GROMACS .gro file of C-alpha atoms in nm:
model
  430
    1MET     CA    1   4.232   0.537   0.839
    2ALA     CA    2   3.889   0.466   0.984
    3MET     CA    3   3.797   0.163   0.991
    4ALA     CA    4   3.444   0.044   0.743
    5ALA     CA    5   3.176   0.018   0.939
    6ALA     CA    6   3.100  -0.375   1.057
    7THR     CA    7   2.812  -0.542   0.858
    8PRO     CA    8   2.622  -0.823   1.041
    9HIS     CA    9   2.766  -1.073   0.776
   10SER     CA   10   3.137  -1.037   0.890
   11LEU     CA   11   3.029  -1.007   1.260
   12LEU     CA   12   2.892  -1.315   1.223
   13LEU     CA   13   3.178  -1.462   1.092
   14LYS     CA   14   3.404  -1.345   1.401
   15ASN     CA   15   3.165  -1.570   1.563
   16PRO     CA   16   3.240  -1.917   1.461
   17THR     CA   17   3.211  -2.186   1.734
   18ASN     CA   18   2.809  -2.083   1.743
   19PRO     CA   19   2.724  -1.878   1.446
   20LEU     CA   20   2.359  -1.865   1.459
   21LYS     CA   21   2.422  -1.715   1.830
   22PRO     CA   22   2.465  -1.365   1.776
   23THR     CA   23   2.700  -1.206   2.003
   24SER     CA   24   2.616  -0.852   2.212
   25THR     CA   25   2.870  -0.686   1.899
   26GLN     CA   26   2.695  -0.849   1.618
   27LEU     CA   27   2.326  -0.710   1.808
   28ALA     CA   28   2.405  -0.410   1.782
   29ALA     CA   29   2.454  -0.404   1.415
   30PHE     CA   30   2.092  -0.536   1.352
   31PRO     CA   31   1.819  -0.327   1.358
   32THR     CA   32   1.608  -0.299   1.626
   33THR     CA   33   1.288  -0.483   1.427
   34THR     CA   34   1.559  -0.725   1.322
   35LEU     CA   35   1.603  -0.810   1.709
   36SER     CA   36   1.242  -0.876   1.814
   37ARG     CA   37   1.200  -1.125   1.528
   38LEU     CA   38   1.484  -1.328   1.605
   39ALA     CA   39   1.384  -1.349   1.929
   40THR     CA   40   1.061  -1.505   1.885
   41THR     CA   41   1.116  -1.720   1.590
   42ARG     CA   42   1.508  -1.857   1.689
   43LYS     CA   43   1.379  -2.042   2.017
   44PRO     CA   44   1.155  -2.317   1.878
   45ILE     CA   45   1.366  -2.416   1.588
   46SER     CA   46   1.635  -2.713   1.599
   47ILE     CA   47   1.849  -2.729   1.366
   48THR     CA   48   2.035  -3.058   1.251
   49CYS     CA   49   2.330  -3.123   1.047
   50SER     CA   50   2.345  -3.512   0.912
   51ALA     CA   51   2.471  -3.636   0.604
   52ALA     CA   52   2.353  -3.564   0.250
   53THR     CA   53   2.220  -3.878   0.175
   54THR     CA   54   1.957  -3.848   0.536
   55THR     CA   55   1.638  -3.644   0.539
   56THR     CA   56   1.597  -3.441   0.835
   57PRO     CA   57   1.199  -3.473   0.921
   58LEU     CA   58   0.999  -3.201   0.862
   59PRO     CA   59   0.890  -2.986   1.170
   60THR     CA   60   0.542  -3.135   1.269
   61THR     CA   61   0.422  -2.788   1.488
   62PRO     CA   62   0.490  -2.397   1.409
   63SER     CA   63   0.595  -2.198   1.671
   64THR     CA   64   0.340  -2.004   1.792
   65SER     CA   65   0.508  -1.644   1.811
   66ALA     CA   66   0.638  -1.784   1.481
   67SER     CA   67   0.304  -1.832   1.347
   68SER     CA   68   0.098  -1.524   1.562
   69ASP     CA   69   0.310  -1.285   1.318
   70ARG     CA   70   0.185  -1.428   1.021
   71VAL     CA   71  -0.182  -1.371   0.786
   72PHE     CA   72  -0.345  -1.589   0.637
   73ASN     CA   73  -0.255  -1.515   0.230
   74PHE     CA   74  -0.521  -1.601  -0.010
   75ALA     CA   75  -0.345  -1.492  -0.276
   76ALA     CA   76  -0.349  -1.681  -0.626
   77GLY     CA   77  -0.002  -1.696  -0.692
   78PRO     CA   78   0.254  -1.644  -0.516
   79ALA     CA   79   0.025  -1.817  -0.297
   80THR     CA   80   0.079  -1.962   0.099
   81LEU     CA   81   0.324  -2.231   0.173
   82PRO     CA   82   0.363  -2.478   0.445
   83GLU     CA   83   0.486  -2.281   0.744
   84ASN     CA   84   0.616  -2.596   0.927
   85VAL     CA   85   0.802  -2.617   0.497
   86LEU     CA   86   0.900  -2.188   0.561
   87LEU     CA   87   1.041  -2.354   0.908
   88LYS     CA   88   1.245  -2.611   0.768
   89ALA     CA   89   1.449  -2.411   0.535
   90GLN     CA   90   1.462  -2.100   0.766
   91SER     CA   91   1.663  -2.419   0.966
   92GLU     CA   92   1.898  -2.458   0.649
   93LEU     CA   93   1.930  -2.218   0.540
   94TYR     CA   94   2.312  -2.079   0.650
   95ILE     CA   95   2.453  -2.430   0.599
   96TRP     CA   96   2.269  -2.767   0.426
   97ARG     CA   97   2.312  -3.063   0.619
   98ASP     CA   98   2.709  -3.155   0.670
   99SER     CA   99   2.728  -2.941   0.275
  100GLY     CA  100   2.951  -2.561   0.476
  101MET     CA  101   2.702  -2.397   0.215
  102SER     CA  102   2.389  -2.271   0.169
  103VAL     CA  103   2.132  -2.489  -0.121
  104MET     CA  104   2.145  -2.099  -0.286
  105GLU     CA  105   2.539  -2.097  -0.302
  106MET     CA  106   2.631  -2.477  -0.448
  107SER     CA  107   2.698  -2.592  -0.781
  108HIS     CA  108   2.400  -2.783  -0.935
  109ARG     CA  109   2.664  -3.035  -1.021
  110GLY     CA  110   2.735  -3.075  -0.748
  111LYS     CA  111   2.688  -3.389  -0.476
  112ASP     CA  112   2.481  -3.193  -0.285
  113PHE     CA  113   2.272  -3.071  -0.564
  114LEU     CA  114   2.150  -3.318  -0.729
  115SER     CA  115   2.081  -3.544  -0.437
  116ILE     CA  116   1.829  -3.287  -0.376
  117ILE     CA  117   1.722  -3.301  -0.714
  118GLN     CA  118   1.614  -3.640  -0.765
  119LYS     CA  119   1.509  -3.670  -0.417
  120ALA     CA  120   1.268  -3.415  -0.550
  121GLU     CA  121   1.191  -3.621  -0.852
  122SER     CA  122   1.130  -3.914  -0.690
  123ASP     CA  123   0.918  -3.803  -0.435
  124LEU     CA  124   0.714  -3.579  -0.679
  125ARG     CA  125   0.664  -3.930  -0.835
  126THR     CA  126   0.540  -4.119  -0.611
  127LEU     CA  127   0.303  -3.882  -0.522
  128LEU     CA  128   0.123  -3.886  -0.829
  129ASN     CA  129   0.283  -4.222  -0.914
  130ILE     CA  130   0.422  -4.125  -1.252
  131PRO     CA  131   0.498  -4.443  -1.509
  132SER     CA  132   0.849  -4.467  -1.542
  133ASP     CA  133   0.780  -4.406  -1.907
  134TYR     CA  134   0.714  -4.022  -1.876
  135ALA     CA  135   1.020  -3.762  -1.807
  136VAL     CA  136   1.019  -3.539  -1.511
  137LEU     CA  137   1.185  -3.176  -1.637
  138PHE     CA  138   1.217  -2.870  -1.384
  139LEU     CA  139   1.237  -2.595  -1.567
  140GLN     CA  140   1.216  -2.242  -1.574
  141GLY     CA  141   0.961  -1.979  -1.761
  142GLY     CA  142   0.665  -2.015  -1.632
  143ALA     CA  143   0.374  -2.216  -1.798
  144THR     CA  144   0.314  -1.931  -2.041
  145THR     CA  145   0.598  -2.001  -2.152
  146GLN     CA  146   0.499  -2.371  -2.226
  147PHE     CA  147   0.231  -2.198  -2.417
  148ALA     CA  148   0.494  -2.200  -2.738
  149ALA     CA  149   0.672  -2.469  -2.584
  150ILE     CA  150   0.405  -2.772  -2.634
  151PRO     CA  151   0.326  -2.629  -2.969
  152LEU     CA  152   0.737  -2.614  -3.086
  153ASN     CA  153   0.819  -2.972  -2.981
  154LEU     CA  154   0.449  -3.173  -3.046
  155CYS     CA  155   0.402  -3.071  -3.334
  156GLN     CA  156   0.494  -2.899  -3.687
  157PRO     CA  157   0.371  -2.624  -3.816
  158ASP     CA  158   0.061  -2.706  -4.063
  159ASP     CA  159  -0.069  -2.967  -3.805
  160THR     CA  160  -0.437  -2.941  -3.633
  161VAL     CA  161  -0.419  -2.959  -3.290
  162ASP     CA  162  -0.746  -2.855  -3.090
  163PHE     CA  163  -0.837  -2.664  -2.763
  164ILE     CA  164  -1.140  -2.616  -2.463
  165VAL     CA  165  -1.114  -2.320  -2.343
  166THR     CA  166  -1.271  -2.285  -2.028
  167GLY     CA  167  -1.086  -1.974  -1.901
  168SER     CA  168  -0.827  -1.671  -1.915
  169TRP     CA  169  -0.511  -1.879  -1.943
  170GLY     CA  170  -0.654  -2.150  -2.206
  171ASP     CA  171  -0.757  -1.833  -2.428
  172LYS     CA  172  -0.375  -1.746  -2.373
  173ALA     CA  173  -0.221  -2.066  -2.477
  174TYR     CA  174  -0.451  -2.068  -2.802
  175LYS     CA  175  -0.349  -1.743  -2.882
  176GLU     CA  176   0.015  -1.888  -2.863
  177ALA     CA  177  -0.002  -2.181  -3.018
  178THR     CA  178  -0.129  -1.967  -3.347
  179LYS     CA  179   0.234  -1.888  -3.393
  180TYR     CA  180   0.321  -2.213  -3.466
  181SER     CA  181   0.042  -2.511  -3.533
  182LYS     CA  182  -0.309  -2.497  -3.658
  183PRO     CA  183  -0.557  -2.490  -3.352
  184ASN     CA  184  -0.899  -2.504  -3.355
  185VAL     CA  185  -1.103  -2.389  -3.023
  186ILE     CA  186  -1.364  -2.673  -2.947
  187TRP     CA  187  -1.496  -2.525  -2.736
  188SER     CA  188  -1.503  -2.168  -2.556
  189GLY     CA  189  -1.724  -2.026  -2.253
  190LYS     CA  190  -1.632  -1.702  -2.307
  191SER     CA  191  -1.967  -1.605  -2.392
  192ASP     CA  192  -2.103  -1.747  -2.036
  193LYS     CA  193  -1.797  -1.535  -1.885
  194TYR     CA  194  -1.603  -1.874  -1.790
  195THR     CA  195  -1.881  -2.009  -1.564
  196ASN     CA  196  -1.917  -2.379  -1.673
  197ILE     CA  197  -1.735  -2.730  -1.869
  198PRO     CA  198  -1.857  -2.863  -2.125
  199SER     CA  199  -2.004  -3.178  -2.174
  200PHE     CA  200  -1.752  -3.414  -2.361
  201ASP     CA  201  -1.946  -3.609  -2.583
  202SER     CA  202  -2.095  -3.280  -2.754
  203LEU     CA  203  -1.709  -3.185  -2.861
  204GLU     CA  204  -1.687  -3.196  -3.150
  205GLN     CA  205  -1.343  -3.323  -3.179
  206SER     CA  206  -1.060  -3.270  -3.474
  207PRO     CA  207  -1.004  -3.579  -3.709
  208ARG     CA  208  -0.599  -3.610  -3.666
  209ALA     CA  209  -0.554  -3.326  -3.414
  210LYS     CA  210  -0.237  -3.377  -3.253
  211TYR     CA  211  -0.324  -3.274  -2.920
  212LEU     CA  212  -0.624  -3.169  -2.748
  213HIS     CA  213  -0.547  -2.928  -2.485
  214ILE     CA  214  -0.702  -2.782  -2.167
  215CYS     CA  215  -0.641  -2.606  -1.869
  216ALA     CA  216  -0.821  -2.839  -1.542
  217ASN     CA  217  -0.825  -2.539  -1.327
  218GLU     CA  218  -0.849  -2.184  -1.426
  219THR     CA  219  -0.767  -1.972  -1.185
  220ILE     CA  220  -0.900  -1.639  -1.217
  221HIS     CA  221  -1.258  -1.787  -1.248
  222GLY     CA  222  -1.253  -2.040  -1.051
  223VAL     CA  223  -1.361  -2.298  -1.303
  224GLU     CA  224  -1.177  -2.723  -1.233
  225PHE     CA  225  -1.234  -3.015  -1.466
  226LYS     CA  226  -1.339  -3.281  -1.249
  227ASP     CA  227  -1.278  -3.569  -1.494
  228TYR     CA  228  -1.070  -3.533  -1.824
  229PRO     CA  229  -1.190  -3.593  -2.133
  230THR     CA  230  -1.032  -3.842  -2.374
  231PRO     CA  231  -0.966  -3.774  -2.764
  232LYS     CA  232  -1.163  -3.946  -2.990
  233ASP     CA  233  -0.842  -4.037  -3.204
  234PRO     CA  234  -0.657  -4.249  -3.007
  235ASN     CA  235  -0.373  -4.088  -3.193
  236THR     CA  236  -0.388  -3.725  -3.015
  237ILE     CA  237  -0.294  -3.678  -2.704
  238LEU     CA  238  -0.439  -3.464  -2.365
  239VAL     CA  239  -0.204  -3.152  -2.286
  240ALA     CA  240  -0.327  -3.026  -1.939
  241ASP     CA  241  -0.202  -2.694  -1.692
  242MET     CA  242  -0.250  -2.810  -1.372
  243SER     CA  243  -0.048  -2.479  -1.261
  244SER     CA  244  -0.292  -2.431  -1.029
  245ASN     CA  245  -0.389  -2.729  -0.884
  246PHE     CA  246  -0.128  -2.997  -0.916
  247CYS     CA  247  -0.107  -3.208  -0.650
  248SER     CA  248  -0.380  -3.098  -0.498
  249LYS     CA  249  -0.551  -3.443  -0.567
  250PRO     CA  250  -0.514  -3.742  -0.790
  251VAL     CA  251  -0.476  -3.770  -1.094
  252ASP     CA  252  -0.377  -4.081  -1.366
  253VAL     CA  253  -0.062  -3.933  -1.532
  254SER     CA  254  -0.121  -4.190  -1.755
  255LYS     CA  255  -0.438  -4.047  -1.945
  256PHE     CA  256  -0.206  -3.729  -2.042
  257GLY     CA  257   0.035  -3.715  -2.308
  258LEU     CA  258   0.248  -3.389  -2.099
  259ILE     CA  259   0.110  -3.200  -1.751
  260TYR     CA  260   0.231  -2.878  -1.692
  261ALA     CA  261   0.249  -2.597  -1.392
  262GLY     CA  262   0.390  -2.340  -1.244
  263ALA     CA  263   0.489  -2.383  -0.875
  264GLN     CA  264   0.450  -2.100  -0.702
  265LYS     CA  265   0.039  -2.211  -0.638
  266ASN     CA  266   0.068  -2.537  -0.468
  267VAL     CA  267   0.381  -2.656  -0.423
  268GLY     CA  268   0.700  -2.428  -0.424
  269PRO     CA  269   0.780  -2.073  -0.472
  270SER     CA  270   0.766  -1.900  -0.809
  271GLY     CA  271   1.018  -1.940  -1.036
  272VAL     CA  272   1.010  -2.377  -1.085
  273THR     CA  273   0.821  -2.495  -1.428
  274ILE     CA  274   0.694  -2.859  -1.414
  275VAL     CA  275   0.663  -3.048  -1.735
  276ILE     CA  276   0.550  -3.418  -1.691
  277ILE     CA  277   0.566  -3.600  -2.031
  278ARG     CA  278   0.594  -3.952  -2.198
  279LYS     CA  279   0.896  -4.032  -2.330
  280ASP     CA  280   0.795  -4.177  -2.666
  281LEU     CA  281   0.681  -3.738  -2.737
  282ILE     CA  282   1.055  -3.627  -2.700
  283GLY     CA  283   1.275  -3.546  -2.972
  284ASN     CA  284   1.027  -3.422  -3.265
  285ALA     CA  285   1.088  -3.030  -3.209
  286GLN     CA  286   1.022  -2.785  -3.496
  287PRO     CA  287   1.428  -2.673  -3.583
  288ILE     CA  288   1.323  -2.314  -3.454
  289THR     CA  289   1.243  -2.442  -3.167
  290PRO     CA  290   1.540  -2.250  -2.943
  291VAL     CA  291   1.703  -2.503  -2.715
  292MET     CA  292   1.580  -2.377  -2.393
  293LEU     CA  293   1.243  -2.467  -2.479
  294ASP     CA  294   1.332  -2.837  -2.669
  295TYR     CA  295   1.224  -3.117  -2.410
  296LYS     CA  296   1.506  -3.343  -2.548
  297ILE     CA  297   1.787  -3.079  -2.421
  298HIS     CA  298   1.633  -3.114  -2.108
  299ALA     CA  299   1.577  -3.439  -2.068
  300GLU     CA  300   1.874  -3.559  -2.184
  301ASN     CA  301   2.042  -3.355  -1.941
  302ASN     CA  302   1.821  -3.452  -1.608
  303SER     CA  303   1.768  -3.065  -1.620
  304LEU     CA  304   2.130  -2.912  -1.564
  305TYR     CA  305   2.109  -2.799  -1.931
  306ASN     CA  306   2.198  -2.481  -1.746
  307THR     CA  307   2.133  -2.347  -1.415
  308PRO     CA  308   1.793  -2.436  -1.319
  309PRO     CA  309   1.626  -2.285  -1.021
  310CYS     CA  310   1.806  -2.439  -0.742
  311TYR     CA  311   1.642  -2.228  -0.417
  312GLY     CA  312   1.333  -2.333  -0.597
  313ILE     CA  313   1.367  -2.661  -0.668
  314TYR     CA  314   1.482  -2.755  -0.270
  315MET     CA  315   1.156  -2.595  -0.193
  316CYS     CA  316   0.964  -2.762  -0.389
  317GLY     CA  317   1.088  -3.116  -0.232
  318LEU     CA  318   1.005  -3.000   0.086
  319VAL     CA  319   0.698  -2.959  -0.025
  320PHE     CA  320   0.683  -3.300  -0.161
  321GLU     CA  321   0.770  -3.409   0.172
  322ASP     CA  322   0.512  -3.251   0.372
  323LEU     CA  323   0.247  -3.367   0.075
  324LEU     CA  324   0.375  -3.744   0.123
  325ALA     CA  325   0.406  -3.702   0.473
  326GLN     CA  326   0.051  -3.615   0.553
  327GLY     CA  327  -0.063  -3.928   0.397
  328GLY     CA  328  -0.023  -3.849  -0.029
  329LEU     CA  329  -0.327  -3.718  -0.277
  330VAL     CA  330  -0.560  -3.882  -0.159
  331GLU     CA  331  -0.587  -3.711   0.197
  332VAL     CA  332  -0.504  -3.369   0.073
  333GLU     CA  333  -0.799  -3.355  -0.163
  334LYS     CA  334  -1.010  -3.474   0.147
  335LYS     CA  335  -0.823  -3.192   0.334
  336ASN     CA  336  -0.934  -2.917   0.019
  337LYS     CA  337  -1.255  -3.059  -0.021
  338LYS     CA  338  -1.378  -2.995   0.372
  339LYS     CA  339  -1.205  -2.657   0.294
  340ALA     CA  340  -1.357  -2.614  -0.048
  341GLN     CA  341  -1.705  -2.691   0.120
  342ILE     CA  342  -1.780  -2.446   0.402
  343LEU     CA  343  -1.668  -2.172   0.172
  344TYR     CA  344  -1.939  -2.219  -0.083
  345ASP     CA  345  -2.173  -2.324   0.143
  346THR     CA  346  -2.122  -1.990   0.370
  347ILE     CA  347  -2.173  -1.814  -0.025
  348ASP     CA  348  -2.488  -2.014  -0.071
  349ALA     CA  349  -2.647  -1.954   0.264
  350SER     CA  350  -2.640  -1.553   0.262
  351ASN     CA  351  -2.937  -1.507   0.043
  352GLY     CA  352  -2.764  -1.309  -0.266
  353PHE     CA  353  -2.506  -1.165  -0.024
  354TYR     CA  354  -2.239  -1.291  -0.206
  355ARG     CA  355  -2.275  -1.434  -0.515
  356CYS     CA  356  -2.062  -1.773  -0.688
  357PRO     CA  357  -2.099  -1.733  -1.121
  358VAL     CA  358  -1.950  -2.076  -1.135
  359GLU     CA  359  -2.196  -2.342  -1.224
  360LYS     CA  360  -2.177  -2.577  -0.868
  361SER     CA  361  -2.037  -2.927  -1.076
  362VAL     CA  362  -1.733  -2.771  -1.146
  363ARG     CA  363  -1.641  -2.516  -0.847
  364SER     CA  364  -1.273  -2.540  -0.784
  365LEU     CA  365  -1.126  -2.610  -0.514
  366MET     CA  366  -0.831  -2.371  -0.512
  367ASN     CA  367  -0.978  -2.077  -0.620
  368VAL     CA  368  -1.282  -1.931  -0.544
  369PRO     CA  369  -1.437  -1.619  -0.692
  370PHE     CA  370  -1.718  -1.463  -0.522
  371THR     CA  371  -1.893  -1.079  -0.565
  372LEU     CA  372  -2.111  -0.896  -0.237
  373VAL     CA  373  -2.428  -0.784  -0.321
  374LYS     CA  374  -2.333  -0.474  -0.311
  375PRO     CA  375  -2.067  -0.386  -0.523
  376GLU     CA  376  -2.010  -0.042  -0.319
  377LEU     CA  377  -1.926  -0.244  -0.020
  378GLU     CA  378  -1.664  -0.474  -0.146
  379ALA     CA  379  -1.399  -0.175  -0.072
  380ASP     CA  380  -1.490  -0.242   0.286
  381PHE     CA  381  -1.492  -0.635   0.284
  382ILE     CA  382  -1.066  -0.634   0.161
  383LYS     CA  383  -1.010  -0.370   0.434
  384GLU     CA  384  -1.159  -0.494   0.707
  385ALA     CA  385  -1.044  -0.804   0.650
  386ALA     CA  386  -0.656  -0.703   0.589
  387LYS     CA  387  -0.733  -0.579   0.961
  388GLU     CA  388  -0.790  -0.913   1.060
  389LYS     CA  389  -0.477  -1.113   0.879
  390MET     CA  390  -0.636  -1.156   0.596
  391LEU     CA  391  -0.465  -1.097   0.269
  392GLN     CA  392  -0.458  -1.123  -0.122
  393LEU     CA  393  -0.914  -1.158  -0.135
  394LYS     CA  394  -0.911  -0.869  -0.418
  395GLY     CA  395  -1.039  -1.089  -0.730
  396HIS     CA  396  -0.774  -1.059  -1.041
  397ARG     CA  397  -0.851  -0.710  -1.240
  398SER     CA  398  -1.083  -0.895  -1.491
  399VAL     CA  399  -1.311  -1.004  -1.339
  400GLY     CA  400  -1.408  -0.819  -1.033
  401GLY     CA  401  -1.516  -0.906  -0.728
  402MET     CA  402  -1.335  -1.132  -0.457
  403ARG     CA  403  -1.107  -1.406  -0.512
  404ALA     CA  404  -1.038  -1.640  -0.186
  405SER     CA  405  -0.730  -1.894  -0.328
  406ILE     CA  406  -0.704  -2.199  -0.040
  407TYR     CA  407  -0.439  -2.417  -0.157
  408ASN     CA  408  -0.261  -2.706  -0.025
  409ALA     CA  409  -0.098  -2.529   0.238
  410MET     CA  410  -0.374  -2.284   0.335
  411PRO     CA  411  -0.476  -2.457   0.714
  412TYR     CA  412  -0.874  -2.529   0.783
  413ALA     CA  413  -0.810  -2.238   0.999
  414GLY     CA  414  -0.751  -1.978   0.770
  415VAL     CA  415  -1.034  -2.088   0.582
  416GLU     CA  416  -1.294  -2.101   0.903
  417LYS     CA  417  -1.160  -1.762   0.959
  418LEU     CA  418  -1.272  -1.605   0.654
  419VAL     CA  419  -1.576  -1.744   0.681
  420ALA     CA  420  -1.678  -1.609   0.994
  421PHE     CA  421  -1.600  -1.281   0.899
  422MET     CA  422  -1.810  -1.346   0.604
  423LYS     CA  423  -2.082  -1.367   0.820
  424ASP     CA  424  -2.012  -1.130   1.060
  425PHE     CA  425  -1.994  -0.870   0.745
  426GLN     CA  426  -2.313  -0.967   0.572
  427ALA     CA  427  -2.500  -0.916   0.943
  428ARG     CA  428  -2.286  -0.569   0.975
  429HIS     CA  429  -2.438  -0.454   0.609
  430ASP     CA  430  -2.700  -0.689   0.446
   0.00000   0.00000   0.00000
């Protein structure tokens, strides 16, 4: 009887002394392209097994060969991740520390994963200086699921809630809230195509509103709150969707009753949703609330009621470590301002060849939308940028134009390269 063809995985098991060093037999089982990548990326990586309670330092410098193969990814989300975080994850992918297995294989109730999720929460609390009377939840379903979870947990069907709608995501949150509460839009920027943010003093807030909802940074339209409104009723809480500027700058968490964010823009891969909620707001969910949307269930079970997105949480933890190593969010914000400044300066100095429609005082540090004076050049712009290894610059389908998302992990060199390309493109087409 003929033997089944050997797979790379089965051959790997035949080399137990050094499972990360393939034998000549194993090499034959990999495609040529895979071998080439192994040869260029394996050498700089040092893998250390240590006790689960010990933190392995993040690589400080990515390998030259690995870096040269990577593009500058300006996608709005899922988005670019820090190279040193990816290299750390790569080094721990096959076996995490002394666990004998990958994080992807761990029981979410075992001591190894418990150490991962607990450290991730601890580091996030340090980054944002989260008070002890706030719970941190690692959930699933994206920020969109929270559009329903928030009214279900914070109010009853006849309760009024206020919305400041500064873009598409705020509008979607409002529409979902109509199913579970009585939402009231106290301001909308739709008539101006979501290019500004109102003066808070002029807003007529609803008396006895359960909460005031904002989207702190509108990913599609590039509008960002630089400070935050204070509800006039002391019993009204402030709720913010911070998906696209989460951990990009310091935030006074105590001003909010609830903060929520999808991880896939600034702090990890897609699949993790983070909720930071004041503990006294937990436990009053509407009777119809599904168990998976009840904050009380998740808080009581430390985000482990069911199997969480384990690997995504692990990756978020690595990003939190990296942000702390940079000096925390004060230093991170300085870098983000520097990157955004050179991009906006280039747009503003182009004599109209490029144009950002957003009011200058509320331009996002994370998502920079812009148009070309000649729309017919947009396809060429995207095509030529891609040849220079700058991808995902096409604007959202609902607004068109271009959009450069320059999250925490986008290096300054990436924005410098984009700016140089923009100037050259203008010189050739103006």
